[in-house]
Amino acid sequence: EPEVTQTPSHQVTQMGQEVILRCVPISNHLYFYWYRQILGQKVEFLVSFYNNEISEKSEIFDDQFSVERPDGSNFTLKIRSTKLEDSAMYFCASSVVGQGGTEAFFGQGTRLTVV
Amino acid sequence: GENVEQHPSTLSVQEGDSAVIKCTYSDSASNYFPWYKQELGKGPQLIIDIRSNVGEKKDQRIAVTLNKTAKHFSLHITETQPEDSAVYFCAASKNTGKLIFGQGTTLQVKP
């Protein structure tokens, strides 16, 4: 069964450092997403991406964040200068189409710890 | 703004009993309502979904109901088994693909 894969599973970084979280979406999917889940809180939408550009982003997704599809298979989330409050589980997801009503498949997540 | 409220936050049932989790959404334009199961160390996995043109949907032991007028939807799990123990999330979406999640319900099924 096709699945979304994320690397690394756990990333520890110093405050102020840049991190890149990587995702390989399901191959025939066209819409890609990043969500985050701070420990004990709900899963929050960060950004959606289609046709090599951001289609929607939340207020959390400020100038410190960026996304990129550097090649035909990877989808990355970059945090330029990490803060302690960026510590969370980050989930990548993909779907065939973006309109509401289409199943989104989630990766297993990357736990980011900022120290 | 867009918001989804989910209750209860924790639910403990005996094996074989039923479990019900309820969600309320704020945006009347929402038209897609998936339910996700998250096991420890894993990402959310879709278990069932319902669209706004349907009132109820069932898949074996799992069913979801939707009341558009009241803007709430519920997950029903019958004949619960220990392997049903997990965190369950409801979500709502409009025609954008973006999911708004509820707070999650930790379900514990006691053998």
Coordinates of C-alpha atoms in Angstrom, one line a residue:
Chain A
E1 CA 0.0 0.0 0.0
P2 CA 1.4 3.4 -0.9
E3 CA 2.4 5.6 2.0
V4 CA 3.8 9.0 2.8
T5 CA 7.2 8.8 4.3
Q6 CA 9.0 11.4 6.5
T7 CA 12.5 11.8 7.5
P8 CA 14.0 12.1 10.1
S9 CA 11.7 10.5 12.6
H10 CA 13.3 12.7 15.3
Q11 CA 15.3 15.9 15.0
V12 CA 17.0 17.7 17.8
T13 CA 18.3 21.2 17.1
Q14 CA 19.7 24.2 18.8
M15 CA 17.5 27.3 19.1
G16 CA 18.3 29.6 16.2
Q17 CA 19.4 26.9 13.8
E18 CA 17.8 26.0 10.5
V19 CA 16.1 22.7 10.1
I20 CA 14.7 20.9 7.0
L21 CA 12.0 18.3 7.4
R22 CA 11.6 16.0 4.5
C23 CA 8.6 14.1 3.0
V24 CA 8.0 11.8 0.1
P25 CA 4.3 12.1 -0.8
I26 CA 2.4 9.3 -2.5
S27 CA 3.6 9.3 -6.1
N28 CA 0.3 10.1 -8.0
H29 CA -0.8 12.8 -5.5
L30 CA -0.9 16.4 -6.5
Y31 CA -1.6 18.3 -3.3
F32 CA 0.8 18.4 -0.3
Y33 CA 0.4 19.6 3.2
W34 CA 2.2 20.2 6.4
Y35 CA 0.6 20.0 9.8
R36 CA 2.0 20.2 13.3
Q37 CA 0.9 18.9 16.6
I38 CA 2.3 20.4 19.8
L39 CA 2.4 17.9 22.6
G40 CA -1.1 17.5 24.1
Q41 CA -2.7 19.8 21.6
K42 CA -4.7 19.4 18.4
V43 CA -3.3 18.9 14.9
E44 CA -2.9 22.3 13.2
F45 CA -2.8 23.1 9.5
L46 CA 0.4 24.9 8.4
V47 CA 0.4 25.0 4.6
S48 CA -0.9 23.4 1.4
F49 CA 1.0 23.3 -1.8
Y50 CA 0.0 22.6 -5.4
N51 CA 1.6 23.0 -8.7
N52 CA 4.8 24.3 -7.2
E53 CA 3.2 27.1 -5.2
I54 CA 1.5 27.6 -1.8
S55 CA -2.2 27.4 -2.2
E56 CA -3.1 28.2 1.4
K57 CA -1.3 28.9 4.6
S58 CA -2.2 29.5 8.2
E59 CA -1.1 32.4 10.4
I60 CA 1.4 30.0 12.1
F61 CA 3.2 29.8 8.8
D62 CA 5.2 33.0 9.0
D63 CA 8.3 34.2 7.3
Q64 CA 10.4 31.7 9.3
F65 CA 8.8 28.8 7.4
S66 CA 9.1 27.8 3.8
V67 CA 8.2 24.8 1.6
E68 CA 9.7 23.5 -1.5
R69 CA 9.4 20.6 -3.9
P70 CA 13.0 20.4 -5.0
D71 CA 12.5 17.4 -7.3
G72 CA 9.8 15.2 -8.5
S73 CA 9.4 13.2 -5.3
N74 CA 10.4 15.2 -2.2
F75 CA 8.5 17.9 -0.4
T76 CA 10.3 19.8 2.3
L77 CA 9.5 22.2 5.2
K78 CA 12.2 24.5 6.2
I79 CA 12.3 26.5 9.5
R80 CA 15.0 29.2 9.2
S81 CA 15.7 30.1 12.8
T82 CA 14.1 27.7 15.2
K83 CA 12.4 28.8 18.4
L84 CA 11.7 26.7 21.5
E85 CA 7.9 26.9 20.6
D86 CA 8.6 25.2 17.3
S87 CA 9.0 22.0 19.2
A88 CA 6.3 19.7 17.9
M89 CA 5.4 16.7 15.8
Y90 CA 5.3 17.8 12.2
F91 CA 3.1 15.7 9.8
C92 CA 3.3 15.7 6.0
A93 CA 0.2 14.7 4.1
S94 CA -0.8 14.3 0.5
S95 CA -4.0 13.9 -1.5
V96 CA -5.0 13.3 -5.1
V97 CA -7.0 16.5 -5.3
G98 CA -7.2 19.4 -2.9
Q99 CA -10.9 20.1 -2.8
G100 CA -12.6 19.1 0.4
G101 CA -13.8 15.5 0.2
T102 CA -10.6 13.9 -0.8
E103 CA -8.8 11.6 1.5
A104 CA -5.5 13.0 2.9
F105 CA -2.8 10.4 3.7
F106 CA -0.5 11.3 6.6
G107 CA 3.1 10.4 7.2
Q108 CA 4.3 9.0 10.5
G109 CA 5.6 12.4 11.5
T110 CA 8.9 14.1 12.5
R111 CA 9.3 15.0 16.1
L112 CA 11.2 18.3 16.3
T113 CA 12.8 19.2 19.6
V114 CA 14.4 22.6 19.9
V115 CA 16.7 23.0 22.8
Chain B
G1 CA -13.3 31.6 12.4
E2 CA -13.0 27.9 11.6
N3 CA -13.1 25.7 14.7
V4 CA -13.9 22.1 15.6
E5 CA -14.8 21.1 19.1
Q6 CA -14.5 17.4 20.1
H7 CA -15.8 15.6 23.2
P8 CA -14.9 13.7 25.3
S9 CA -11.2 14.2 25.6
T10 CA -10.9 10.7 27.2
L11 CA -13.2 7.7 27.0
S12 CA -12.8 4.4 28.7
V13 CA -15.1 1.4 27.8
Q14 CA -15.2 -2.3 28.4
E15 CA -14.4 -4.6 25.5
G16 CA -17.6 -5.3 23.6
D17 CA -19.3 -2.0 24.6
S18 CA -19.9 0.9 22.2
A19 CA -18.0 4.1 22.1
V20 CA -19.3 7.5 20.8
I21 CA -17.3 10.6 20.1
K22 CA -18.9 13.8 19.2
C23 CA -17.7 16.9 17.2
T24 CA -19.2 20.3 16.5
Y25 CA -18.0 22.6 13.7
S26 CA -18.4 26.3 13.3
D27 CA -18.1 26.9 9.6
S28 CA -21.4 26.1 7.8
A29 CA -19.5 25.9 4.5
S30 CA -17.7 22.7 5.7
N31 CA -18.7 19.8 3.5
Y32 CA -16.3 17.0 4.3
F33 CA -15.8 15.3 7.7
P34 CA -13.1 12.7 8.1
W35 CA -12.2 10.7 11.2
Y36 CA -8.6 9.8 11.9
K37 CA -7.1 7.2 14.3
Q38 CA -3.7 7.8 15.6
E39 CA -1.7 5.1 17.3
L40 CA 1.3 5.8 19.4
G41 CA 4.3 6.9 17.3
K42 CA 2.3 6.9 14.1
G43 CA 0.6 9.5 11.9
P44 CA -3.2 9.9 11.7
Q45 CA -4.9 7.2 9.6
L46 CA -8.3 7.8 8.0
I47 CA -10.9 5.3 9.3
I48 CA -14.1 6.8 7.9
D49 CA -15.4 10.0 6.3
I50 CA -18.7 11.5 5.4
R51 CA -19.7 14.2 3.0
S52 CA -22.3 16.9 3.6
N53 CA -24.8 15.3 1.2
V54 CA -25.0 12.2 3.4
G55 CA -26.5 11.8 6.9
E56 CA -25.0 8.5 7.9
K57 CA -22.3 6.1 6.8
K58 CA -21.3 2.7 8.1
D59 CA -18.2 0.5 7.6
Q60 CA -18.4 -2.7 9.6
R61 CA -18.1 -1.7 13.3
I62 CA -17.6 2.0 12.6
A63 CA -20.3 4.5 11.7
V64 CA -20.5 8.2 11.4
T65 CA -23.5 10.5 11.5
L66 CA -23.8 14.1 10.4
N67 CA -26.4 16.7 11.4
K68 CA -25.8 19.7 9.1
T69 CA -28.5 21.8 10.8
A70 CA -26.9 21.4 14.2
K71 CA -23.4 21.4 12.7
H72 CA -22.3 18.3 14.5
F73 CA -21.1 14.8 13.6
S74 CA -20.4 11.7 15.6
L75 CA -18.3 8.6 15.4
H76 CA -19.8 5.3 16.7
I77 CA -17.7 2.2 17.3
T78 CA -19.6 -0.9 18.2
E79 CA -18.3 -4.1 19.8
T80 CA -15.1 -2.4 20.8
Q81 CA -11.9 -4.4 20.9
P82 CA -8.5 -3.6 22.7
E83 CA -6.9 -2.8 19.4
D84 CA -9.4 0.1 19.0
S85 CA -7.5 1.8 21.8
A86 CA -5.9 5.0 20.2
V87 CA -6.4 8.7 19.8
Y88 CA -9.3 9.6 17.5
F89 CA -9.5 12.9 15.7
C90 CA -12.4 14.4 13.9
A91 CA -11.8 17.1 11.2
A92 CA -13.8 19.3 8.9
S93 CA -12.9 20.7 5.5
K94 CA -14.3 23.1 2.9
N95 CA -13.4 23.0 -0.8
T96 CA -9.7 23.7 -0.1
G97 CA -8.2 20.5 1.2
K98 CA -7.2 22.1 4.4
L99 CA -8.4 20.1 7.5
I100 CA -9.5 21.7 10.8
F101 CA -9.0 19.1 13.5
G102 CA -10.7 18.6 16.8
Q103 CA -8.7 18.2 20.0
G104 CA -8.7 14.5 19.9
T105 CA -10.2 11.7 22.1
T106 CA -8.1 9.1 23.8
L107 CA -10.1 5.9 23.7
Q108 CA -9.1 3.1 26.1
V109 CA -10.8 -0.3 25.6
K110 CA -10.3 -2.5 28.7
P111 CA -10.2 -6.2 28.1

